[in-house]
Coordinates of N, CA and C in Angstrom, one line a residue:
G1 N 0.8 -1.2 0.0 CA 0.0 0.0 0.0 C 0.8 1.3 0.0
S2 N 2.0 1.2 -0.6 CA 2.9 2.4 -0.6 C 2.5 3.5 -1.4
S3 N 3.0 4.7 -1.1 CA 2.7 5.9 -1.8 C 3.1 5.8 -3.3
S4 N 4.2 5.1 -3.5 CA 4.7 4.9 -4.9 C 3.7 4.2 -5.8
M5 N 2.9 3.3 -5.2 CA 1.9 2.6 -6.0 C 0.8 3.6 -6.5
L6 N 0.6 4.6 -5.6 CA -0.5 5.5 -5.9 C 0.0 6.7 -6.8
E7 N 1.2 7.2 -6.5 CA 1.7 8.4 -7.1 C 2.6 8.3 -8.2
D8 N 3.4 7.2 -8.3 CA 4.3 6.9 -9.4 C 3.5 6.2 -10.5
G9 N 4.2 6.0 -11.6 CA 3.4 5.4 -12.7 C 2.5 6.4 -13.4
K10 N 1.3 6.0 -13.8 CA 0.4 6.9 -14.5 C -1.0 6.8 -13.9
N11 N -1.6 7.9 -13.5 CA -2.9 8.0 -13.0 C -3.3 7.0 -11.9
G12 N -2.3 6.7 -11.0 CA -2.6 5.8 -9.9 C -2.9 4.4 -10.4
S13 N -2.4 4.0 -11.6 CA -2.8 2.7 -12.2 C -2.2 1.5 -11.4
R14 N -1.0 1.8 -10.8 CA -0.4 0.7 -10.0 C -1.3 0.3 -8.9
A15 N -1.8 1.3 -8.1 CA -2.6 1.0 -7.0 C -4.0 0.4 -7.4
R16 N -4.5 0.9 -8.5 CA -5.8 0.5 -9.0 C -5.8 -1.0 -9.4
V17 N -4.7 -1.4 -10.1 CA -4.6 -2.8 -10.6 C -4.3 -3.7 -9.4
R18 N -3.5 -3.2 -8.4 CA -3.3 -3.9 -7.2 C -4.6 -4.3 -6.5
D19 N -5.4 -3.3 -6.3 CA -6.7 -3.5 -5.7 C -7.6 -4.4 -6.5
A20 N -7.6 -4.2 -7.8 CA -8.4 -5.0 -8.7 C -8.1 -6.5 -8.7
I21 N -6.8 -6.8 -8.5 CA -6.4 -8.2 -8.4 C -7.0 -8.8 -7.2
L22 N -6.9 -8.1 -6.0 CA -7.5 -8.6 -4.8 C -9.0 -8.7 -4.9
L23 N -9.7 -7.7 -5.5 CA -11.1 -7.7 -5.6 C -11.5 -8.9 -6.5
G24 N -10.8 -9.2 -7.5 CA -11.1 -10.3 -8.4 C -11.0 -11.6 -7.6
E25 N -10.0 -11.8 -6.8 CA -9.9 -13.0 -5.9 C -11.0 -13.1 -5.0
L26 N -11.4 -12.0 -4.4 CA -12.5 -12.0 -3.4 C -13.8 -12.3 -4.1
G27 N -14.0 -11.8 -5.3 CA -15.2 -12.1 -6.0 C -15.3 -13.5 -6.4
T28 N -14.2 -14.1 -6.8 CA -14.2 -15.5 -7.1 C -14.5 -16.4 -5.8
L29 N -14.0 -16.0 -4.7 CA -14.3 -16.7 -3.4 C -15.7 -16.6 -3.1
A30 N -16.3 -15.4 -3.2 CA -17.7 -15.2 -2.9 C -18.6 -16.1 -3.7
R31 N -18.3 -16.3 -5.0 CA -19.0 -17.2 -5.9 C -18.9 -18.6 -5.4
R32 N -17.7 -19.0 -5.1 CA -17.4 -20.4 -4.6 C -18.2 -20.7 -3.3
Y33 N -18.2 -19.7 -2.4 CA -18.9 -19.9 -1.2 C -20.4 -20.1 -1.4
A34 N -20.9 -19.3 -2.4 CA -22.4 -19.3 -2.7 C -22.8 -20.7 -3.3
E35 N -21.9 -21.3 -4.0 CA -22.2 -22.6 -4.6 C -22.4 -23.7 -3.5
G36 N -21.7 -23.6 -2.5 CA -21.9 -24.4 -1.3 C -21.8 -25.9 -1.4
N37 N -21.3 -26.4 -2.5 CA -21.2 -27.9 -2.7 C -19.7 -28.3 -2.9
R38 N -18.8 -27.5 -2.5 CA -17.4 -27.9 -2.7 C -16.8 -28.6 -1.5
Q39 N -16.0 -29.6 -1.7 CA -15.4 -30.3 -0.6 C -14.1 -29.7 -0.1
V40 N -13.5 -28.9 -0.8 CA -12.2 -28.3 -0.4 C -12.5 -27.0 0.3
R41 N -11.8 -26.8 1.5 CA -12.0 -25.6 2.2 C -11.0 -24.5 1.6
V42 N -11.6 -23.5 1.2 CA -10.8 -22.4 0.5 C -10.8 -21.2 1.4
T43 N -9.6 -20.8 1.8 CA -9.4 -19.6 2.7 C -8.4 -18.7 2.2
L44 N -8.7 -17.4 2.2 CA -7.7 -16.4 1.7 C -7.3 -15.5 2.9
H45 N -6.1 -15.3 3.1 CA -5.6 -14.3 4.0 C -4.9 -13.2 3.2
Y46 N -5.1 -12.0 3.5 CA -4.4 -10.9 2.8 C -4.1 -9.8 3.8
R47 N -3.1 -9.0 3.5 CA -2.9 -7.8 4.2 C -2.1 -6.8 3.4
Y48 N -2.3 -5.5 3.7 CA -1.5 -4.5 3.0 C -0.3 -4.2 3.9
F49 N 0.8 -3.7 3.3 CA 1.9 -3.2 4.0 C 2.5 -2.0 3.4
T50 N 3.1 -1.2 4.3 CA 3.9 0.0 3.9 C 5.3 -0.3 4.6
K51 N 5.8 0.7 5.3 CA 6.8 0.4 6.3 C 6.3 -0.4 7.5
K52 N 5.0 -0.2 7.7 CA 4.2 -0.9 8.7 C 3.5 -2.1 8.1
I53 N 3.5 -3.2 8.9 CA 2.8 -4.4 8.4 C 1.4 -4.3 9.0
H54 N 0.4 -4.2 8.2 CA -1.0 -4.1 8.7 C -1.6 -5.4 9.0
P55 N -2.7 -5.5 9.8 CA -3.2 -6.7 10.2 C -3.7 -7.6 9.1
V56 N -3.6 -8.9 9.3 CA -4.1 -9.9 8.4 C -5.6 -10.0 8.4
V57 N -6.2 -10.0 7.2 CA -7.6 -10.2 7.1 C -7.9 -11.6 6.6
K58 N -8.7 -12.4 7.3 CA -9.1 -13.7 7.0 C -10.4 -13.8 6.3
V59 N -10.5 -14.4 5.1 CA -11.7 -14.5 4.4 C -12.0 -16.0 4.2
E60 N -13.1 -16.5 4.9 CA -13.5 -17.9 4.9 C -14.9 -18.2 4.6
D61 N -15.7 -17.1 4.3 CA -17.1 -17.3 3.9 C -17.6 -16.1 3.1
G62 N -18.8 -16.2 2.6 CA -19.3 -15.2 1.8 C -19.4 -13.8 2.5
K63 N -19.8 -13.8 3.7 CA -20.0 -12.5 4.4 C -18.6 -11.8 4.6
S64 N -17.6 -12.6 5.0 CA -16.3 -12.0 5.1 C -15.7 -11.6 3.8
A65 N -16.1 -12.3 2.7 CA -15.6 -11.9 1.4 C -16.2 -10.5 0.9
F66 N -17.4 -10.3 1.2 CA -18.1 -9.0 0.8 C -17.6 -7.9 1.7
E67 N -17.4 -8.2 3.0 CA -16.9 -7.2 3.9 C -15.5 -6.7 3.4
A68 N -14.6 -7.7 3.0 CA -13.3 -7.4 2.6 C -13.3 -6.6 1.3
M69 N -14.2 -6.9 0.4 CA -14.3 -6.1 -0.9 C -14.7 -4.7 -0.6
T70 N -15.5 -4.4 0.4 CA -15.9 -3.1 0.8 C -14.6 -2.4 1.3
N71 N -13.9 -3.1 2.2 CA -12.7 -2.4 2.8 C -11.7 -2.1 1.8
V72 N -11.5 -3.0 0.8 CA -10.5 -2.7 -0.3 C -10.9 -1.5 -1.1
A73 N -12.2 -1.4 -1.4 CA -12.6 -0.3 -2.3 C -12.6 1.0 -1.6
E74 N -12.7 1.1 -0.3 CA -12.9 2.4 0.3 C -11.6 3.0 0.9
K75 N -10.5 2.2 0.9 CA -9.3 2.7 1.6 C -8.3 3.2 0.6
V76 N -7.7 4.3 0.9 CA -6.5 4.8 0.1 C -5.3 4.6 1.0
W77 N -4.3 4.0 0.4 CA -3.1 3.6 1.2 C -1.9 4.6 0.8
R78 N -1.2 5.0 1.8 CA 0.0 5.8 1.6 C 1.1 5.4 2.6
G79 N 2.4 5.5 2.2 CA 3.4 5.2 3.1 C 4.7 4.7 2.4
G80 N 5.7 4.2 3.1 CA 6.9 3.7 2.5 C 6.7 2.3 2.1
T81 N 7.8 1.6 1.9 CA 7.8 0.2 1.4 C 8.8 -0.6 2.1
D82 N 8.4 -1.7 2.8 CA 9.4 -2.7 3.4 C 9.0 -4.1 3.0
I83 N 9.4 -4.5 1.8 CA 9.0 -5.8 1.2 C 9.6 -6.9 2.1
E84 N 10.8 -6.8 2.4 CA 11.5 -7.8 3.2 C 10.8 -8.1 4.5
H85 N 10.5 -7.0 5.2 CA 9.7 -7.2 6.5 C 8.4 -7.9 6.3
A86 N 7.7 -7.5 5.2 CA 6.4 -8.1 4.9 C 6.5 -9.6 4.7
L87 N 7.5 -10.0 3.9 CA 7.7 -11.4 3.6 C 8.1 -12.2 4.9
L88 N 9.0 -11.7 5.7 CA 9.5 -12.3 6.9 C 8.3 -12.5 7.9
S89 N 7.5 -11.4 8.0 CA 6.3 -11.5 8.8 C 5.3 -12.5 8.4
S90 N 5.2 -12.7 7.0 CA 4.2 -13.7 6.5 C 4.7 -15.1 6.7
F91 N 6.0 -15.3 6.7 CA 6.6 -16.6 7.0 C 6.3 -17.0 8.4
E92 N 6.4 -16.0 9.3 CA 6.1 -16.3 10.7 C 4.7 -16.6 11.0
T93 N 3.8 -15.9 10.2 CA 2.4 -16.2 10.3 C 2.1 -17.6 9.9
I94 N 2.7 -18.1 8.8 CA 2.5 -19.4 8.4 C 3.1 -20.4 9.4
R95 N 4.2 -20.1 10.0 CA 4.8 -21.0 11.0 C 3.8 -21.2 12.2
E96 N 3.2 -20.0 12.6 CA 2.2 -20.1 13.7 C 1.0 -20.9 13.3
A97 N 0.5 -20.7 12.0 CA -0.6 -21.4 11.5 C -0.4 -22.9 11.5
K98 N 0.8 -23.3 11.2 CA 1.2 -24.8 11.2 C 1.1 -25.3 12.6
E99 N 1.5 -24.6 13.6 CA 1.5 -25.0 15.0 C 0.0 -25.2 15.4
A100 N -0.8 -24.3 15.0 CA -2.3 -24.3 15.4 C -3.0 -25.4 14.6
D101 N -2.6 -25.7 13.3 CA -3.3 -26.7 12.5 C -2.2 -27.6 11.8
P102 N -1.9 -28.7 12.5 CA -0.9 -29.6 12.0 C -1.2 -30.2 10.6
D103 N -2.5 -30.1 10.2 CA -2.9 -30.6 8.8 C -2.5 -29.6 7.7
L104 N -2.1 -28.4 8.1 CA -1.7 -27.5 7.0 C -0.6 -28.0 6.2
A105 N -0.9 -28.3 4.9 CA 0.0 -29.0 4.0 C 0.9 -28.1 3.2
R106 N 0.4 -26.9 2.8 CA 1.2 -26.0 2.0 C 0.7 -24.6 2.1
A107 N 1.5 -23.6 1.7 CA 1.0 -22.2 1.7 C 1.6 -21.5 0.5
Q108 N 0.8 -20.6 0.0 CA 1.2 -19.8 -1.2 C 1.1 -18.3 -0.8
I109 N 2.2 -17.6 -1.0 CA 2.3 -16.2 -0.8 C 2.3 -15.5 -2.2
V110 N 1.4 -14.6 -2.4 CA 1.5 -13.8 -3.7 C 1.7 -12.4 -3.3
L111 N 2.9 -11.9 -3.6 CA 3.3 -10.5 -3.3 C 3.0 -9.6 -4.5
V112 N 2.2 -8.6 -4.3 CA 1.8 -7.6 -5.3 C 2.5 -6.3 -5.0
T113 N 3.4 -5.9 -5.8 CA 4.3 -4.7 -5.4 C 4.8 -4.0 -6.6
D114 N 5.2 -2.8 -6.5 CA 6.0 -2.1 -7.5 C 7.5 -2.3 -7.3
G115 N 7.9 -3.1 -6.3 CA 9.3 -3.5 -6.1 C 10.2 -2.4 -5.6
D116 N 9.7 -1.3 -5.1 CA 10.5 -0.1 -4.8 C 11.1 -0.2 -3.4
A117 N 11.9 -1.2 -3.2 CA 12.5 -1.4 -1.8 C 13.7 -2.4 -1.9
A118 N 14.6 -2.4 -1.0 CA 15.7 -3.3 -1.0 C 15.2 -4.7 -0.4
V119 N 15.6 -5.7 -1.1 CA 15.3 -7.1 -0.7 C 16.6 -7.9 -0.7
R120 N 17.0 -8.6 0.4 CA 18.1 -9.5 0.4 C 17.7 -10.9 0.2
E121 N 18.0 -11.4 -1.0 CA 17.5 -12.8 -1.4 C 17.9 -13.8 -0.3
E122 N 19.2 -13.8 0.2 CA 19.6 -14.8 1.1 C 18.8 -14.8 2.4
V123 N 18.4 -13.6 2.9 CA 17.6 -13.5 4.1 C 16.2 -14.1 3.9
I124 N 15.6 -13.8 2.8 CA 14.3 -14.4 2.4 C 14.4 -15.9 2.3
T125 N 15.4 -16.4 1.6 CA 15.5 -17.9 1.5 C 15.7 -18.6 2.8
K126 N 16.6 -18.0 3.7 CA 16.8 -18.6 5.0 C 15.6 -18.6 5.8
A127 N 14.8 -17.5 5.8 CA 13.6 -17.5 6.6 C 12.5 -18.4 6.1
R128 N 12.5 -18.5 4.8 CA 11.5 -19.4 4.2 C 11.8 -20.9 4.6
E129 N 13.0 -21.3 4.6 CA 13.4 -22.6 4.9 C 13.2 -22.9 6.4
A130 N 13.3 -21.9 7.2 CA 13.2 -22.0 8.7 C 11.8 -22.3 9.1
V131 N 10.8 -22.1 8.3 CA 9.4 -22.4 8.7 C 9.2 -23.9 8.9
G132 N 10.0 -24.8 8.2 CA 9.9 -26.2 8.5 C 9.3 -27.0 7.3
D133 N 8.4 -27.9 7.7 CA 8.0 -28.8 6.7 C 6.7 -28.4 5.9
V134 N 6.4 -27.1 5.9 CA 5.3 -26.5 5.1 C 5.9 -25.9 3.9
P135 N 5.7 -26.5 2.7 CA 6.2 -25.9 1.5 C 5.5 -24.5 1.3
I136 N 6.3 -23.5 1.1 CA 5.8 -22.1 0.8 C 6.2 -21.7 -0.5
A137 N 5.3 -21.4 -1.4 CA 5.6 -20.8 -2.7 C 5.5 -19.3 -2.6
V138 N 6.5 -18.6 -3.0 CA 6.5 -17.2 -3.0 C 6.4 -16.7 -4.5
S139 N 5.2 -16.2 -4.9 CA 5.0 -15.7 -6.2 C 4.9 -14.2 -6.2
V140 N 5.2 -13.6 -7.3 CA 5.2 -12.1 -7.4 C 4.5 -11.6 -8.6
V141 N 3.7 -10.5 -8.3 CA 3.1 -9.7 -9.4 C 3.7 -8.4 -9.3
A142 N 4.5 -8.0 -10.3 CA 5.3 -6.8 -10.3 C 4.6 -5.7 -11.1
L143 N 4.2 -4.6 -10.5 CA 3.4 -3.6 -11.2 C 4.3 -2.3 -11.4
G144 N 4.6 -2.0 -12.6 CA 5.3 -0.8 -13.0 C 6.8 -0.9 -12.9
L145 N 7.3 -1.6 -11.9 CA 8.8 -1.7 -11.7 C 9.1 -3.2 -11.3
E146 N 10.3 -3.6 -11.6 CA 10.8 -4.9 -11.2 C 11.8 -4.8 -10.2
N147 N 11.8 -5.8 -9.3 CA 12.9 -6.0 -8.3 C 13.7 -7.2 -8.6
T148 N 15.0 -7.0 -8.8 CA 15.8 -8.1 -9.3 C 15.9 -9.3 -8.3
A149 N 15.9 -8.9 -7.0 CA 16.0 -10.0 -5.9 C 14.7 -10.8 -5.9
L150 N 13.5 -10.2 -6.1 CA 12.3 -10.9 -6.1 C 12.2 -11.8 -7.3
K151 N 12.7 -11.3 -8.5 CA 12.7 -12.1 -9.7 C 13.6 -13.3 -9.5
A152 N 14.7 -13.1 -8.9 CA 15.6 -14.3 -8.6 C 15.0 -15.3 -7.7
I153 N 14.3 -14.8 -6.6 CA 13.7 -15.7 -5.7 C 12.7 -16.7 -6.4
V154 N 11.9 -16.1 -7.3 CA 10.9 -16.9 -8.0 C 11.6 -17.8 -9.0
A155 N 12.6 -17.3 -9.6 CA 13.4 -18.1 -10.6 C 14.0 -19.4 -10.0
R156 N 14.5 -19.2 -8.8 CA 15.2 -20.4 -8.1 C 14.1 -21.4 -7.7
Q157 N 12.9 -20.9 -7.3 CA 11.9 -21.8 -6.9 C 11.5 -22.7 -8.2
R158 N 11.3 -22.0 -9.3 CA 10.8 -22.6 -10.5 C 11.9 -23.6 -11.0
A159 N 13.2 -23.3 -10.8 CA 14.3 -24.1 -11.2 C 14.2 -25.4 -10.4
R160 N 13.7 -25.4 -9.2 CA 13.6 -26.6 -8.4 C 12.3 -27.3 -8.6
G161 N 11.5 -26.9 -9.6 CA 10.3 -27.5 -9.9 C 9.1 -27.1 -9.0
E162 N 9.3 -26.1 -8.2 CA 8.2 -25.6 -7.3 C 7.2 -24.8 -8.1
R163 N 6.0 -24.7 -7.6 CA 4.9 -24.0 -8.3 C 4.8 -22.6 -7.8
A164 N 5.6 -21.7 -8.5 CA 5.6 -20.3 -8.2 C 5.5 -19.6 -9.5
F165 N 5.0 -18.3 -9.5 CA 5.0 -17.6 -10.7 C 5.5 -16.2 -10.5
Y166 N 5.9 -15.6 -11.6 CA 6.4 -14.2 -11.6 C 5.7 -13.5 -12.8
H167 N 5.0 -12.4 -12.6 CA 4.3 -11.7 -13.7 C 4.6 -10.2 -13.6
Y168 N 5.0 -9.6 -14.7 CA 5.4 -8.2 -14.7 C 4.5 -7.5 -15.7
L169 N 3.9 -6.3 -15.2 CA 3.2 -5.5 -16.1 C 3.8 -4.1 -16.0
D170 N 4.2 -3.5 -17.2 CA 4.7 -2.1 -17.1 C 3.6 -1.1 -17.0
D171 N 4.0 0.1 -16.8 CA 3.0 1.2 -16.5 C 2.1 1.4 -17.7
D172 N 2.5 1.3 -18.9 CA 1.6 1.4 -20.1 C 0.6 0.3 -20.1
A173 N 1.0 -0.9 -19.7 CA 0.0 -2.0 -19.7 C -1.0 -1.8 -18.6
L174 N -0.6 -1.2 -17.5 CA -1.5 -1.0 -16.3 C -2.5 0.1 -16.7
V175 N -2.1 1.1 -17.4 CA -3.0 2.2 -17.9 C -4.1 1.6 -18.8
E176 N -3.6 0.7 -19.7 CA -4.6 0.1 -20.7 C -5.6 -0.8 -19.9
I177 N -5.2 -1.5 -18.9 CA -6.1 -2.2 -18.1 C -7.2 -1.3 -17.4
C178 N -6.7 -0.2 -16.8 CA -7.6 0.7 -16.1 C -8.5 1.5 -17.1
E179 N -8.1 1.6 -18.3 CA -8.9 2.3 -19.3 C -9.8 1.4 -20.1
G180 N -9.8 0.1 -19.7 CA -10.7 -0.9 -20.3 C -10.2 -1.3 -21.7
K181 N -9.0 -1.1 -22.1 CA -8.5 -1.4 -23.5 C -8.0 -2.9 -23.6
T182 N -7.8 -3.5 -22.5 CA -7.3 -4.9 -22.5 C -8.3 -5.9 -22.6
F183 N -9.5 -5.7 -21.9 CA -10.5 -6.7 -21.8 C -11.8 -6.1 -22.5
F184 N -12.6 -7.0 -22.9 CA -13.9 -6.6 -23.6 C -15.1 -7.1 -22.8
G185 N -16.2 -6.4 -22.9 CA -17.4 -6.8 -22.2 C -17.9 -5.6 -21.3
P186 N -18.8 -5.8 -20.5 CA -19.4 -4.7 -19.7 C -18.3 -4.1 -18.8
S187 N -18.4 -2.8 -18.6 CA -17.4 -2.1 -17.7 C -17.8 -2.4 -16.3
I188 N -16.7 -2.5 -15.4 CA -17.0 -2.7 -14.0 C -16.9 -1.3 -13.3
H189 N -16.6 -0.3 -14.0 CA -16.5 1.0 -13.4 C -17.8 1.8 -13.6
V190 N -18.2 2.6 -12.6 CA -19.3 3.5 -12.7 C -18.8 4.7 -13.5
E191 N -19.8 5.3 -14.2 CA -19.4 6.5 -14.9 C -19.0 7.6 -14.0
E192 N -17.9 8.3 -14.3 CA -17.4 9.4 -13.5 C -18.3 10.6 -13.5
D193 N -18.6 11.1 -12.4 CA -19.5 12.3 -12.3 C -18.6 13.6 -12.6
A194 N -19.1 14.4 -13.5 CA -18.3 15.6 -13.9 C -18.0 16.5 -12.7
G195 N -18.9 16.5 -11.7 CA -18.7 17.3 -10.6 C -17.6 16.9 -9.7
D196 N -17.1 15.6 -9.9 CA -16.0 15.1 -9.0 C -14.6 15.4 -9.5
K197 N -14.5 16.0 -10.7 CA -13.2 16.1 -11.3 C -12.3 17.0 -10.5
G198 N -12.8 18.0 -9.8 CA -12.0 19.0 -9.1 C -11.6 18.5 -7.7
L199 N -12.2 17.4 -7.3 CA -12.0 16.9 -5.9 C -10.7 16.1 -5.8
S200 N -10.2 16.1 -4.6 CA -9.0 15.3 -4.3 C -9.3 13.8 -4.4
L201 N -8.3 12.9 -4.5 CA -8.5 11.5 -4.5 C -9.2 11.0 -3.3
D202 N -8.9 11.5 -2.1 CA -9.5 11.0 -0.9 C -11.0 11.4 -0.9
A203 N -11.3 12.6 -1.4 CA -12.7 13.1 -1.5 C -13.5 12.3 -2.5
R204 N -12.9 11.9 -3.6 CA -13.6 11.1 -4.6 C -13.9 9.7 -4.1
V205 N -12.9 9.1 -3.3 CA -13.2 7.8 -2.7 C -14.3 7.9 -1.7
A206 N -14.3 8.9 -0.9 CA -15.4 9.0 0.1 C -16.7 9.2 -0.6

């Protein structure tokens, strides 16, 4: 949730696509919960981070999915970026989850970032291995900028045959997504009110 996601790039497109990715996942979960006939328990944990690591939000049913969608849509994030701290904290969360639920078989971390922070690959690798017998896949969606350490972390996982992905979208591609030029079909955006154009971003969100 860093300021660079909102202010760098073009027209806040990094932050908009970041939130759209999460909203897409939440919408998919809401549909799955509504079907009610699945045997697999599907749970999503997410959190935003700046220099500060914000609380984890757990989504495990339709009600929590819709509440999370509201929270994502109404909040404007600003601050610095500490990717390394966010990953280390997430590893610790998984370690605690394994202690509470011995049946936890694997975990997937998807980091959505513009990569604007120092990351020490050796520190991340060591902490990931220290979690123990829970395989943790660390995947990355890079928006606007790439971080070479994150790219290397994913590459090493894939070289070992692990299921991790790395996806990069430059700022021009992000703008095309936000302007509806990438996908076809009904728009998910409401029409902009002409009276809102002079308002600040915070005022428009409110």
